mmCIF file of C-alpha atoms in Angstrom:
data_model
loop_
_atom_site.group_PDB
_atom_site.id
_atom_site.type_symbol
_atom_site.label_atom_id
_atom_site.label_comp_id
_atom_site.label_asym_id
_atom_site.label_seq_id
_atom_site.Cartn_x
_atom_site.Cartn_y
_atom_site.Cartn_z
ATOM 1 C CA MET A 1 0.000 0.000 0.000
ATOM 2 C CA GLU A 2 2.858 2.334 0.796
ATOM 3 C CA PHE A 3 4.361 1.660 -2.642
ATOM 4 C CA LEU A 4 1.001 2.338 -4.332
ATOM 5 C CA ALA A 5 0.584 5.607 -2.410
ATOM 6 C CA THR A 6 4.057 6.674 -3.515
ATOM 7 C CA ILE A 7 3.254 5.887 -7.166
ATOM 8 C CA MET A 8 -0.033 7.830 -6.972
ATOM 9 C CA LEU A 9 1.858 10.911 -5.730
ATOM 10 C CA GLU A 10 4.471 10.721 -8.491
ATOM 11 C CA PRO A 11 4.330 13.910 -10.614
ATOM 12 C CA VAL A 12 3.281 13.511 -14.256
ATOM 13 C CA LEU A 13 3.513 16.719 -16.324
ATOM 14 C CA GLY A 14 3.573 18.743 -13.137
ATOM 15 C CA LYS A 15 0.652 17.078 -11.310
ATOM 16 C CA ALA A 16 0.363 13.959 -9.157
ATOM 17 C CA LEU A 17 -0.543 10.802 -11.048
ATOM 18 C CA TRP A 18 -3.773 10.357 -9.066
ATOM 19 C CA LEU A 19 -5.099 13.693 -10.367
ATOM 20 C CA TRP A 20 -4.670 12.514 -13.946
ATOM 21 C CA LEU A 21 -6.250 9.150 -13.128
ATOM 22 C CA VAL A 22 -9.294 10.861 -11.588
ATOM 23 C CA PHE A 23 -9.792 12.955 -14.722
ATOM 24 C CA ILE A 24 -9.272 10.014 -17.095
ATOM 25 C CA SER A 25 -11.713 7.910 -15.047
ATOM 26 C CA ILE A 26 -14.390 10.612 -15.340
ATOM 27 C CA VAL A 27 -13.911 10.851 -19.115
ATOM 28 C CA ILE A 28 -14.046 7.056 -19.562
ATOM 29 C CA ALA A 29 -17.171 6.837 -17.387
ATOM 30 C CA LEU A 30 -18.871 9.549 -19.469
ATOM 31 C CA LEU A 31 -17.987 7.839 -22.749
ATOM 32 C CA VAL A 32 -19.166 4.430 -21.508
ATOM 33 C CA PHE A 33 -22.403 5.969 -20.206
ATOM 34 C CA ASP A 34 -22.910 7.786 -23.517
ATOM 35 C CA LEU A 35 -22.341 4.811 -25.810
ATOM 36 C CA GLY A 36 -23.452 1.962 -23.541
ATOM 37 C CA VAL A 37 -26.568 3.520 -22.008
ATOM 38 C CA LEU A 38 -27.785 6.673 -23.748
ATOM 39 C CA ASN A 39 -26.911 5.692 -27.301
ATOM 40 C CA LYS A 40 -26.725 1.908 -27.236
ATOM 41 C CA ASN A 41 -28.805 1.838 -30.415
ATOM 42 C CA ASP A 42 -28.566 4.264 -33.341
ATOM 43 C CA HIS A 43 -31.245 6.936 -33.130
ATOM 44 C CA GLU A 44 -31.790 10.528 -34.201
ATOM 45 C CA ILE A 45 -30.802 12.978 -31.477
ATOM 46 C CA GLY A 46 -33.238 15.869 -31.361
ATOM 47 C CA VAL A 47 -32.647 19.410 -30.128
ATOM 48 C CA LYS A 48 -34.235 18.727 -26.719
ATOM 49 C CA GLU A 49 -32.096 15.642 -26.042
ATOM 50 C CA SER A 50 -29.041 17.517 -27.284
ATOM 51 C CA LEU A 51 -29.648 20.397 -24.875
ATOM 52 C CA VAL A 52 -30.283 18.070 -21.922
ATOM 53 C CA LEU A 53 -27.101 16.091 -22.620
ATOM 54 C CA SER A 54 -25.109 19.294 -23.051
ATOM 55 C CA ALA A 55 -26.433 20.670 -19.755
ATOM 56 C CA LEU A 56 -25.296 17.445 -18.072
ATOM 57 C CA TYR A 57 -21.798 17.729 -19.562
ATOM 58 C CA ILE A 58 -21.533 21.421 -18.645
ATOM 59 C CA ALA A 59 -22.643 20.655 -15.080
ATOM 60 C CA ILE A 60 -19.977 17.933 -14.762
ATOM 61 C CA ALA A 61 -17.323 20.215 -16.292
ATOM 62 C CA ALA A 62 -18.332 23.030 -13.913
ATOM 63 C CA ALA A 63 -18.226 20.660 -10.937
ATOM 64 C CA PHE A 64 -14.750 19.534 -11.956
ATOM 65 C CA GLY A 65 -13.722 23.184 -12.330
ATOM 66 C CA GLY A 66 -15.118 23.910 -8.867
ATOM 67 C CA TRP A 67 -13.057 21.056 -7.483
ATOM 68 C CA VAL A 68 -9.930 22.404 -9.270
ATOM 69 C CA TRP A 69 -10.652 25.818 -7.706
ATOM 70 C CA TRP A 70 -11.034 24.277 -4.238
ATOM 71 C CA TYR A 71 -8.117 21.824 -4.386
ATOM 72 C CA LEU A 72 -5.520 23.633 -6.540
ATOM 73 C CA GLY A 73 -6.505 27.213 -5.728
ATOM 74 C CA PRO A 74 -8.383 30.197 -7.214
ATOM 75 C CA THR A 75 -5.801 30.944 -9.917
ATOM 76 C CA PRO A 76 -5.862 27.459 -11.528
ATOM 77 C CA GLY A 77 -9.651 27.483 -11.088
ATOM 78 C CA MET A 78 -10.046 30.744 -12.999
ATOM 79 C CA GLN A 79 -7.619 29.547 -15.657
ATOM 80 C CA TYR A 80 -9.660 26.358 -16.076
ATOM 81 C CA PHE A 81 -12.954 28.226 -16.545
ATOM 82 C CA THR A 82 -11.339 30.766 -18.911
ATOM 83 C CA GLY A 83 -9.906 27.959 -21.043
ATOM 84 C CA PHE A 84 -13.197 26.073 -20.965
ATOM 85 C CA ALA A 85 -15.190 29.112 -22.165
ATOM 86 C CA LEU A 86 -12.632 29.938 -24.860
ATOM 87 C CA GLU A 87 -12.552 26.369 -26.201
ATOM 88 C CA LYS A 88 -16.362 26.285 -26.354
ATOM 89 C CA ALA A 89 -16.426 29.483 -28.386
ATOM 90 C CA LEU A 90 -13.589 28.436 -30.709
ATOM 91 C CA ALA A 91 -15.391 25.174 -31.408
ATOM 92 C CA MET A 92 -18.406 27.023 -32.853
ATOM 93 C CA ASP A 93 -16.676 27.209 -36.245
ATOM 94 C CA ASN A 94 -15.902 23.519 -35.889
ATOM 95 C CA VAL A 95 -19.640 22.820 -35.569
ATOM 96 C CA PHE A 96 -20.258 24.590 -38.864
ATOM 97 C CA VAL A 97 -17.514 22.620 -40.620
ATOM 98 C CA ILE A 98 -18.783 19.304 -39.195
ATOM 99 C CA SER A 99 -22.274 20.111 -40.485
ATOM 100 C CA LEU A 100 -20.730 20.736 -43.933
ATOM 101 C CA ILE A 101 -18.949 17.372 -43.753
ATOM 102 C CA PHE A 102 -22.150 15.528 -42.834
ATOM 103 C CA GLY A 103 -24.029 17.344 -45.595
ATOM 104 C CA TYR A 104 -21.394 16.601 -48.249
ATOM 105 C CA PHE A 105 -21.255 12.873 -47.440
ATOM 106 C CA ALA A 106 -25.049 12.727 -46.973
ATOM 107 C CA ILE A 107 -24.740 11.310 -43.449
ATOM 108 C CA PRO A 108 -28.250 11.023 -41.945
ATOM 109 C CA ARG A 109 -28.808 12.257 -38.378
ATOM 110 C CA LEU A 110 -29.314 8.619 -37.397
ATOM 111 C CA TYR A 111 -25.581 7.906 -37.794
ATOM 112 C CA GLN A 112 -24.045 11.290 -36.977
ATOM 113 C CA HIS A 113 -23.650 10.523 -33.279
ATOM 114 C CA ARG A 114 -21.608 7.407 -34.153
ATOM 115 C CA VAL A 115 -19.137 9.531 -36.134
ATOM 116 C CA LEU A 116 -18.914 12.143 -33.371
ATOM 117 C CA PHE A 117 -18.457 9.511 -30.651
ATOM 118 C CA TRP A 118 -15.538 7.765 -32.338
ATOM 119 C CA GLY A 119 -14.218 11.130 -33.403
ATOM 120 C CA ILE A 120 -13.917 12.262 -29.782
ATOM 121 C CA LEU A 121 -11.647 9.307 -28.998
ATOM 122 C CA GLY A 122 -9.234 10.532 -31.657
ATOM 123 C CA VAL A 123 -9.520 14.094 -30.349
ATOM 124 C CA ILE A 124 -8.631 12.985 -26.799
ATOM 125 C CA VAL A 125 -5.441 11.320 -28.055
ATOM 126 C CA LEU A 126 -4.464 14.012 -30.586
ATOM 127 C CA ARG A 127 -5.049 16.916 -28.196
ATOM 128 C CA GLY A 128 -3.047 15.065 -25.537
ATOM 129 C CA ILE A 129 -0.093 14.711 -27.905
ATOM 130 C CA MET A 130 -0.285 18.351 -29.047
ATOM 131 C CA ILE A 131 -0.631 19.725 -25.510
ATOM 132 C CA GLY A 132 2.140 17.494 -24.125
ATOM 133 C CA LEU A 133 4.436 18.550 -26.960
ATOM 134 C CA GLY A 134 3.473 22.206 -26.535
ATOM 135 C CA ALA A 135 4.097 22.100 -22.768
ATOM 136 C CA ALA A 136 7.526 20.519 -23.272
ATOM 137 C CA LEU A 137 8.489 23.104 -25.895
ATOM 138 C CA VAL A 138 7.252 26.076 -23.860
ATOM 139 C CA THR A 139 9.118 24.823 -20.769
ATOM 140 C CA GLU A 140 12.321 24.455 -22.778
ATOM 141 C CA PHE A 141 11.906 27.553 -24.980
ATOM 142 C CA ASP A 142 9.749 30.152 -23.218
ATOM 143 C CA TRP A 143 10.228 32.569 -26.139
ATOM 144 C CA LEU A 144 7.736 30.396 -28.032
ATOM 145 C CA LEU A 145 5.004 32.146 -26.049
ATOM 146 C CA TYR A 146 5.770 35.320 -28.027
ATOM 147 C CA ILE A 147 5.150 33.356 -31.246
ATOM 148 C CA PHE A 148 1.880 32.027 -29.809
ATOM 149 C CA GLY A 149 0.880 35.571 -28.830
ATOM 150 C CA GLY A 150 1.702 37.022 -32.239
ATOM 151 C CA PHE A 151 -0.107 34.160 -33.975
ATOM 152 C CA LEU A 152 -3.262 34.717 -31.887
ATOM 153 C CA ILE A 153 -3.241 38.467 -32.567
ATOM 154 C CA LEU A 154 -2.857 37.899 -36.317
ATOM 155 C CA THR A 155 -5.594 35.239 -36.266
ATOM 156 C CA GLY A 156 -7.932 37.583 -34.399
ATOM 157 C CA VAL A 157 -7.271 40.483 -36.785
ATOM 158 C CA LYS A 158 -7.810 38.178 -39.772
ATOM 159 C CA MET A 159 -11.142 37.000 -38.319
ATOM 160 C CA LEU A 160 -12.226 40.619 -37.845
ATOM 161 C CA PHE A 161 -11.478 41.787 -41.375
ATOM 162 C CA MET A 162 -11.685 38.754 -43.644
ATOM 163 C CA GLY A 163 -15.505 38.825 -43.678
ATOM 164 C CA ASP A 164 -17.661 35.795 -44.426
ATOM 165 C CA LYS A 165 -16.032 33.234 -46.663
ATOM 166 C CA GLU A 166 -18.019 30.410 -48.194
ATOM 167 C CA GLN A 167 -16.593 26.979 -47.480
ATOM 168 C CA SER A 168 -17.013 24.039 -49.786
ATOM 169 C CA MET A 169 -16.152 20.374 -49.458
ATOM 170 C CA GLU A 170 -16.145 19.852 -53.223
ATOM 171 C CA ASP A 171 -12.670 21.339 -53.666
ATOM 172 C CA ASN A 172 -11.238 20.039 -50.387
ATOM 173 C CA ALA A 173 -7.749 18.626 -51.023
ATOM 174 C CA MET A 174 -8.037 16.159 -48.141
ATOM 175 C CA VAL A 175 -11.234 14.629 -49.547
ATOM 176 C CA ARG A 176 -9.637 14.231 -52.970
ATOM 177 C CA PHE A 177 -6.521 12.664 -51.423
ATOM 178 C CA LEU A 178 -8.552 10.124 -49.405
ATOM 179 C CA ARG A 179 -10.666 9.124 -52.402
ATOM 180 C CA ARG A 180 -7.523 8.554 -54.488
ATOM 181 C CA ARG A 181 -5.826 6.452 -51.807
ATOM 182 C CA MET A 182 -8.764 4.370 -50.563
ATOM 183 C CA ARG A 183 -11.486 2.159 -51.986
ATOM 184 C CA VAL A 184 -14.678 3.992 -51.086
ATOM 185 C CA THR A 185 -18.231 2.791 -51.708
ATOM 186 C CA ASN A 186 -20.659 5.141 -53.423
ATOM 187 C CA GLU A 187 -23.295 4.702 -50.738
ATOM 188 C CA LEU A 188 -23.636 4.170 -47.004
ATOM 189 C CA HIS A 189 -23.972 0.674 -45.560
ATOM 190 C CA GLY A 190 -25.911 1.377 -42.384
ATOM 191 C CA ASN A 191 -23.608 2.404 -39.544
ATOM 192 C CA ALA A 192 -20.619 0.438 -40.895
ATOM 193 C CA PHE A 193 -17.285 2.165 -41.439
ATOM 194 C CA PHE A 194 -16.031 -0.718 -43.614
ATOM 195 C CA VAL A 195 -17.645 -3.398 -45.770
ATOM 196 C CA LYS A 196 -16.363 -6.292 -47.874
ATOM 197 C CA GLN A 197 -17.258 -6.199 -51.564
ATOM 198 C CA PRO A 198 -15.809 -7.555 -54.819
ATOM 199 C CA ASP A 199 -13.167 -5.454 -56.523
ATOM 200 C CA PRO A 200 -14.610 -4.554 -59.974
ATOM 201 C CA LYS A 201 -11.182 -5.103 -61.593
ATOM 202 C CA THR A 202 -10.206 -8.452 -60.048
ATOM 203 C CA GLY A 203 -13.492 -9.796 -58.730
ATOM 204 C CA LYS A 204 -11.748 -10.567 -55.438
ATOM 205 C CA VAL A 205 -13.647 -9.678 -52.245
ATOM 206 C CA VAL A 206 -11.777 -6.826 -50.532
ATOM 207 C CA ARG A 207 -12.392 -4.302 -47.769
ATOM 208 C CA TRP A 208 -13.982 -0.990 -48.766
ATOM 209 C CA ALA A 209 -14.358 2.159 -46.683
ATOM 210 C CA THR A 210 -17.796 3.758 -46.606
ATOM 211 C CA PRO A 211 -18.598 7.484 -46.780
ATOM 212 C CA LEU A 212 -19.241 7.238 -43.020
ATOM 213 C CA PHE A 213 -15.543 6.455 -42.451
ATOM 214 C CA LEU A 214 -14.480 9.315 -44.727
ATOM 215 C CA ALA A 215 -16.712 11.630 -42.696
ATOM 216 C CA LEU A 216 -14.982 10.398 -39.513
ATOM 217 C CA LEU A 217 -11.524 11.096 -40.970
ATOM 218 C CA MET A 218 -12.603 14.572 -42.076
ATOM 219 C CA VAL A 219 -14.008 15.358 -38.619
ATOM 220 C CA GLU A 220 -10.651 14.330 -37.101
ATOM 221 C CA PHE A 221 -8.775 16.419 -39.670
ATOM 222 C CA ALA A 222 -11.011 19.425 -38.944
ATOM 223 C CA ASP A 223 -10.198 19.146 -35.241
ATOM 224 C CA ILE A 224 -6.460 19.157 -35.973
ATOM 225 C CA VAL A 225 -6.907 22.343 -38.013
ATOM 226 C CA PHE A 226 -8.910 24.018 -35.226
ATOM 227 C CA ALA A 227 -6.433 22.840 -32.591
ATOM 228 C CA VAL A 228 -3.858 25.075 -34.296
ATOM 229 C CA ASP A 229 -5.867 28.023 -32.908
ATOM 230 C CA SER A 230 -7.168 26.560 -29.661
ATOM 231 C CA VAL A 231 -3.946 25.049 -28.264
ATOM 232 C CA PRO A 232 -1.883 28.295 -28.507
ATOM 233 C CA ALA A 233 -4.893 30.189 -27.106
ATOM 234 C CA ILE A 234 -5.125 28.013 -23.993
ATOM 235 C CA PHE A 235 -1.333 28.143 -23.512
ATOM 236 C CA ALA A 236 -1.692 31.917 -23.492
ATOM 237 C CA ILE A 237 -3.931 31.513 -20.440
ATOM 238 C CA THR A 238 -1.807 28.932 -18.610
ATOM 239 C CA THR A 239 1.102 26.622 -19.350
ATOM 240 C CA ASP A 240 -0.065 24.033 -16.787
ATOM 241 C CA PRO A 241 -0.675 20.871 -18.900
ATOM 242 C CA PHE A 242 -3.306 19.595 -16.439
ATOM 243 C CA ILE A 243 -5.443 22.751 -16.696
ATOM 244 C CA VAL A 244 -4.892 23.010 -20.450
ATOM 245 C CA TYR A 245 -5.863 19.404 -21.168
ATOM 246 C CA THR A 246 -8.799 19.046 -18.777
ATOM 247 C CA SER A 247 -10.471 22.319 -19.854
ATOM 248 C CA ASN A 248 -9.970 21.370 -23.523
ATOM 249 C CA ILE A 249 -11.382 17.870 -23.235
ATOM 250 C CA PHE A 250 -14.374 18.812 -21.071
ATOM 251 C CA ALA A 251 -15.281 21.588 -23.531
ATOM 252 C CA ILE A 252 -15.026 19.203 -26.500
ATOM 253 C CA LEU A 253 -17.019 16.457 -24.760
ATOM 254 C CA GLY A 254 -19.826 18.889 -24.060
ATOM 255 C CA LEU A 255 -19.753 20.422 -27.516
ATOM 256 C CA ARG A 256 -20.218 17.005 -29.112
ATOM 257 C CA ALA A 257 -23.407 16.607 -27.079
ATOM 258 C CA LEU A 258 -24.508 20.124 -28.017
ATOM 259 C CA TYR A 259 -23.743 19.674 -31.721
ATOM 260 C CA PHE A 260 -27.252 18.573 -32.713
ATOM 261 C CA ALA A 261 -28.801 21.700 -31.206
ATOM 262 C CA LEU A 262 -26.081 24.059 -32.450
ATOM 263 C CA ALA A 263 -26.132 22.669 -36.003
ATOM 264 C CA ALA A 264 -29.805 23.588 -36.252
ATOM 265 C CA MET A 265 -29.252 27.170 -35.114
ATOM 266 C CA VAL A 266 -25.605 27.941 -35.887
ATOM 267 C CA HIS A 267 -26.826 30.878 -38.020
ATOM 268 C CA ARG A 268 -28.068 32.533 -34.802
ATOM 269 C CA PHE A 269 -24.451 32.989 -33.653
ATOM 270 C CA HIS A 270 -23.351 34.913 -36.729
ATOM 271 C CA TYR A 271 -21.696 37.747 -34.753
ATOM 272 C CA LEU A 272 -19.982 35.578 -32.149
ATOM 273 C CA LYS A 273 -16.921 35.260 -34.379
ATOM 274 C CA TYR A 274 -16.238 38.987 -34.035
ATOM 275 C CA ALA A 275 -16.304 38.758 -30.235
ATOM 276 C CA LEU A 276 -14.074 35.695 -30.496
ATOM 277 C CA ALA A 277 -11.655 37.615 -32.731
ATOM 278 C CA VAL A 278 -11.357 40.334 -30.065
ATOM 279 C CA VAL A 279 -10.826 37.654 -27.399
ATOM 280 C CA LEU A 280 -7.957 36.145 -29.420
ATOM 281 C CA VAL A 281 -6.348 39.579 -29.802
ATOM 282 C CA PHE A 282 -6.795 40.190 -26.052
ATOM 283 C CA ILE A 283 -5.281 36.825 -25.079
ATOM 284 C CA GLY A 284 -2.421 37.224 -27.561
ATOM 285 C CA GLY A 285 -1.730 40.687 -26.159
ATOM 286 C CA LYS A 286 -1.873 39.274 -22.621
ATOM 287 C CA ILE A 287 1.157 37.113 -23.384
ATOM 288 C CA PHE A 288 3.244 40.189 -24.205
ATOM 289 C CA TRP A 289 1.892 41.993 -21.117
ATOM 290 C CA ASN A 290 2.772 39.023 -18.885
ATOM 291 C CA GLN A 291 6.299 38.763 -20.267
ATOM 292 C CA ILE A 292 7.015 42.498 -20.086
ATOM 293 C CA TYR A 293 5.031 43.839 -17.102
ATOM 294 C CA GLY A 294 4.259 40.717 -15.074
ATOM 295 C CA LYS A 295 1.287 38.362 -14.742
ATOM 296 C CA LEU A 296 -2.131 39.833 -15.426
ATOM 297 C CA ASP A 297 -4.645 39.037 -12.699
ATOM 298 C CA PRO A 298 -6.441 35.810 -13.783
ATOM 299 C CA ALA A 299 -9.725 37.343 -12.562
ATOM 300 C CA ILE A 300 -9.341 40.113 -15.179
ATOM 301 C CA SER A 301 -8.620 37.571 -17.907
ATOM 302 C CA LEU A 302 -11.647 35.479 -16.905
ATOM 303 C CA SER A 303 -13.956 38.526 -16.701
ATOM 304 C CA VAL A 304 -12.876 39.981 -20.046
ATOM 305 C CA THR A 305 -13.123 36.616 -21.848
ATOM 306 C CA PHE A 306 -16.555 35.779 -20.431
ATOM 307 C CA GLY A 307 -17.786 39.338 -20.964
ATOM 308 C CA LEU A 308 -16.764 39.492 -24.631
ATOM 309 C CA LEU A 309 -18.122 36.038 -25.451
ATOM 310 C CA ALA A 310 -21.400 36.716 -23.645
ATOM 311 C CA ALA A 311 -21.754 40.027 -25.489
ATOM 312 C CA GLY A 312 -21.153 38.225 -28.807
ATOM 313 C CA VAL A 313 -23.771 35.568 -28.018
ATOM 314 C CA PHE A 314 -26.471 38.011 -26.869
ATOM 315 C CA TYR A 315 -25.857 40.457 -29.716
ATOM 316 C CA SER A 316 -26.023 37.590 -32.241
ATOM 317 C CA LEU A 317 -29.286 36.296 -30.789
ATOM 318 C CA TYR A 318 -30.726 39.837 -30.799
ATOM 319 C CA LYS A 319 -29.686 40.676 -34.379
ATOM 320 C CA THR A 320 -30.805 37.319 -35.846
ATOM 321 C CA ARG A 321 -34.110 37.027 -33.971
ATOM 322 C CA GLY A 322 -36.857 35.773 -36.274
ATOM 323 C CA GLN A 323 -34.396 34.781 -39.005
ATOM 324 C CA SER A 324 -34.198 31.296 -40.483
ATOM 325 C CA ALA A 325 -30.986 29.618 -41.568
ATOM 326 C CA GLU A 326 -31.886 30.279 -45.216
ATOM 327 C CA LYS A 327 -32.372 34.010 -44.614
ATOM 328 C CA GLN A 328 -29.102 34.242 -42.708
ATOM 329 C CA ALA A 329 -27.234 32.444 -45.479
#
């Protein structure tokens, strides 16, 4: 028992092993509950179910954040909630792209949850690798924070002035690459990612990917692209890998549950991107402030981030009231 207690207290990326195990256990329990109980059978997730599930995930994430605040202190607690709010907002664009992917591959709502569920497993691993690598690099080369800060400022300015840009899956290089490198069926085969069919050239029965699997790969690829923004943004708030990773994963878990509601009304958040652009500029600027003048009070960072995002949400809802998705488009 003494040996086990010693192992549990061993630091891993700056935090005791037992802290990481608690977090991982919560995530595994949520995924098992989601797939094994709530979504044991394929079914269409409506807006009401989506909102209820999202509220559950947000409540669990908030409870975990409250525990971080109590156990690790107010500063890590505020950093966790700031990162959580920022990741939620950044993922709004991801929702739009995922809806484009599902539309392009004609994935019915019945099977969309299956893609999102398996997609989150990839996200958990990929974000872990990116955050672990980022933490190691920042610890070794702290000047990288200046690059992160400059990148966030440029990204924010670009979001402010680039205007609306239509996105299309037809010309997507990744889709073309996958279709050239893989055997892909022309139609879905239920909820299967792969099927066995004869090769038209040889007549031999071989494994084919379905459009459902291509949709899964594109969702994973989209997350990698969006992580390029979100990972530097969260490192601008804190370089603690535990806070960075837990706030990221809880935000993504909840967003997956909220997807089915957000996809139906993403047009109502048209102006949120401008608030988000200002947040990115603020957080990028905060890095330079911290390095030159000293640490900015985390309470200020939390208040400004929440205030800007809330203003963007409420202004969007006010300006788009009574508008349908077609009108907004």
